PDB file of C-alpha atoms in Angstrom:
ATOM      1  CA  UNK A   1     -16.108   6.085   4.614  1.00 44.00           C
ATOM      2  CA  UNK A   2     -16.646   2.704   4.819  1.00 53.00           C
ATOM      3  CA  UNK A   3     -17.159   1.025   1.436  1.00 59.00           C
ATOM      4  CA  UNK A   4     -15.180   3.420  -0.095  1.00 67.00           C
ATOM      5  CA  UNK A   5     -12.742   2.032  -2.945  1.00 86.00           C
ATOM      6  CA  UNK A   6      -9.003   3.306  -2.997  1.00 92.00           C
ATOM      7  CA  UNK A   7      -7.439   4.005  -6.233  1.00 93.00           C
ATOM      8  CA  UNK A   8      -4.336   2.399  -7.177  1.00 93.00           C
ATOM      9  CA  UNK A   9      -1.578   3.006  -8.826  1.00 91.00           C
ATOM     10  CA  UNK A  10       0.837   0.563 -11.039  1.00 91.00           C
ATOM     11  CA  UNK A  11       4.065   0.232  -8.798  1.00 82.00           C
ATOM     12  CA  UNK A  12       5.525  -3.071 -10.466  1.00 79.00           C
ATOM     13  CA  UNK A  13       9.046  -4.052  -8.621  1.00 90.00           C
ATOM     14  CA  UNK A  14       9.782  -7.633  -7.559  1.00 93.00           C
ATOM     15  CA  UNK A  15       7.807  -7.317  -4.333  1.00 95.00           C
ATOM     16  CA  UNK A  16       5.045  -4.652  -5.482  1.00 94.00           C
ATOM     17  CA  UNK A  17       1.701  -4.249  -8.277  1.00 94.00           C
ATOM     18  CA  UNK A  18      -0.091  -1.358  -7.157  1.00 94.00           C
ATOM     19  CA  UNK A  19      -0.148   0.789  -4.286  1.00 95.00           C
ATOM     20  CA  UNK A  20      -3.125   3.335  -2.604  1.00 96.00           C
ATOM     21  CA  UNK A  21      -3.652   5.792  -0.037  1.00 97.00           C
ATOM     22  CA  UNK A  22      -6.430   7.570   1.495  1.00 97.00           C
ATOM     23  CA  UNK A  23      -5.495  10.508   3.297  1.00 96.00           C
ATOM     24  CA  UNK A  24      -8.614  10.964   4.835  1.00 95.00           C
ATOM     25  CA  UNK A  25      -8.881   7.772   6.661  1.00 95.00           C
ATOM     26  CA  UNK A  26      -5.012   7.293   6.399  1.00 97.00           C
ATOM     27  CA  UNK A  27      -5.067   3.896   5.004  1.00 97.00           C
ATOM     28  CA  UNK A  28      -2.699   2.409   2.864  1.00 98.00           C
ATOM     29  CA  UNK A  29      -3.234  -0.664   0.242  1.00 97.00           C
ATOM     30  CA  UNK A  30      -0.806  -2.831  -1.146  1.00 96.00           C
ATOM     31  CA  UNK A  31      -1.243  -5.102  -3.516  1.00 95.00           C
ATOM     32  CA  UNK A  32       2.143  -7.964  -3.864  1.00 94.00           C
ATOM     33  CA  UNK A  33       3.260  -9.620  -6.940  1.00 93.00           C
ATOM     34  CA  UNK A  34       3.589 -13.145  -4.835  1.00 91.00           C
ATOM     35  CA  UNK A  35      -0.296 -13.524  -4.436  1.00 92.00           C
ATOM     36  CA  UNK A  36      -2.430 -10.781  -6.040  1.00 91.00           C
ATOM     37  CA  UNK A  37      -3.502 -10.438  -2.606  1.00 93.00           C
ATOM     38  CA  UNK A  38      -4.118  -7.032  -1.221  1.00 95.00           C
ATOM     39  CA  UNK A  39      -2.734  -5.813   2.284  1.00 96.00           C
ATOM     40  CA  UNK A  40      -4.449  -3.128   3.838  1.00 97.00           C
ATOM     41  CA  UNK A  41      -2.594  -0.617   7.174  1.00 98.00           C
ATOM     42  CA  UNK A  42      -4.579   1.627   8.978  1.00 96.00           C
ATOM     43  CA  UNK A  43      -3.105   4.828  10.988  1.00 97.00           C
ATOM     44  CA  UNK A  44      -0.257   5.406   8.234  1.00 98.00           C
ATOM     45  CA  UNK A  45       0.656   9.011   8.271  1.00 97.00           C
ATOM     46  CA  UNK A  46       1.014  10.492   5.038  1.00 97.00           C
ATOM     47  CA  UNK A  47       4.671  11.123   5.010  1.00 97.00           C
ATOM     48  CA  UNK A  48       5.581   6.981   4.619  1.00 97.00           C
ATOM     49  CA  UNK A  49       3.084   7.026   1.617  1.00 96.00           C
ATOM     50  CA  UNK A  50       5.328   9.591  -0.037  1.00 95.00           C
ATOM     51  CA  UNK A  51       8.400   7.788   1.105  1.00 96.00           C
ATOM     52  CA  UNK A  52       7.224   4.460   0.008  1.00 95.00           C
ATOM     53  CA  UNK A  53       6.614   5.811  -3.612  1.00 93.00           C
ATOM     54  CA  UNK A  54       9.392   8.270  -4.112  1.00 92.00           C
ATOM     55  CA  UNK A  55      11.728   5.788  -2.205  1.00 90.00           C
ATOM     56  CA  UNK A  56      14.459   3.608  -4.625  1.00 89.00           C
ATOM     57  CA  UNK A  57      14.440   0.877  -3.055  1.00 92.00           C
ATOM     58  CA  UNK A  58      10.506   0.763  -1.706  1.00 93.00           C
ATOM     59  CA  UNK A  59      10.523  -3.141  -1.498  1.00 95.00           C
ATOM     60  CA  UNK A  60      12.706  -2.527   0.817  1.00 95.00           C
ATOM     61  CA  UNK A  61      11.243   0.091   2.383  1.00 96.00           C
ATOM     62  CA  UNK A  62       8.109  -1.502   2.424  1.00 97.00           C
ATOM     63  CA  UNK A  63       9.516  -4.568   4.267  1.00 96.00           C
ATOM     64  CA  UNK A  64      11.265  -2.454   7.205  1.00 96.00           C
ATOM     65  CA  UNK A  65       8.737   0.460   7.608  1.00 97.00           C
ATOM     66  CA  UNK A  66       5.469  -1.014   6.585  1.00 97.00           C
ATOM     67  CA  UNK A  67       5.252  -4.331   7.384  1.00 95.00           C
ATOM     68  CA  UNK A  68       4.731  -5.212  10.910  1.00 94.00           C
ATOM     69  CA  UNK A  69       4.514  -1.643  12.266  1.00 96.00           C
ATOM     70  CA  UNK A  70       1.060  -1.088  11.194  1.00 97.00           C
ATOM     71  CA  UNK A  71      -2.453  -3.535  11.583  1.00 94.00           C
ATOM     72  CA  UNK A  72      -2.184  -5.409   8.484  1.00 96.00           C
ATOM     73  CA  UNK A  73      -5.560  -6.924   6.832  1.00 96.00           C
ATOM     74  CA  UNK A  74      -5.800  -9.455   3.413  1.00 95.00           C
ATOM     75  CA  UNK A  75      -8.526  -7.753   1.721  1.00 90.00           C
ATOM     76  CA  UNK A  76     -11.156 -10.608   0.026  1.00 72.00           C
ATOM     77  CA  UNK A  77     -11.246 -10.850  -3.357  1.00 61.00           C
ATOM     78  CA  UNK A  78     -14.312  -9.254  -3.549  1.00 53.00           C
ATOM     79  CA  UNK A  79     -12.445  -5.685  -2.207  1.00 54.00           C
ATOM     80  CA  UNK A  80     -11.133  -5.158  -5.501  1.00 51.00           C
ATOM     81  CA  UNK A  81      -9.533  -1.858  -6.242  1.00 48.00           C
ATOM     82  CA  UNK A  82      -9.324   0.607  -8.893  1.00 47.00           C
ATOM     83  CA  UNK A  83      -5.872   0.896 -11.049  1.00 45.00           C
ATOM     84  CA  UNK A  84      -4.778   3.317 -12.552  1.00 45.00           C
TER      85      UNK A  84
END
């Protein structure tokens, strides 16, 4: 899988642009507002994917669930995604 391109969604909130998930290699991509730059967590189980979109307050969610409990990489600018 590697190589493989996750497909984004729009997600804009003051933290948030665009979220992904692959199932399959349970990854999840975030892309923040501050930078453009895109943060990539490996090993997230499906269920905080759901909870990070469906949740009304997700930059919060984000900041006590996400970040720092999972292996976080910058992806290069050359690791662009696709939005939808």
């Amino acid at each position: 899988m590697e190589g493989r391109k996750i497909k984004h969604i729009s997600f804009y909130t003051t933290l948030i642009e665009t979220i992904g998930y692959d199932p399959q290699c349970a990854i999840l991509e975030v892309k923040l507002v501050s930078d453009g730059k895109i943060r990539q967590y490996k090993n997230v189980p499906e269920n905080v994917w759901y909870r990070l979109r469906e949740e009304y307050h997700s930059d919060s969610y984000y900041r006590r669930y996400i970040c720092g409990r999972y292996v976080e990489t910058i992806l290069s600018d050359d690791d662009s995604e696709e939005v939808e």
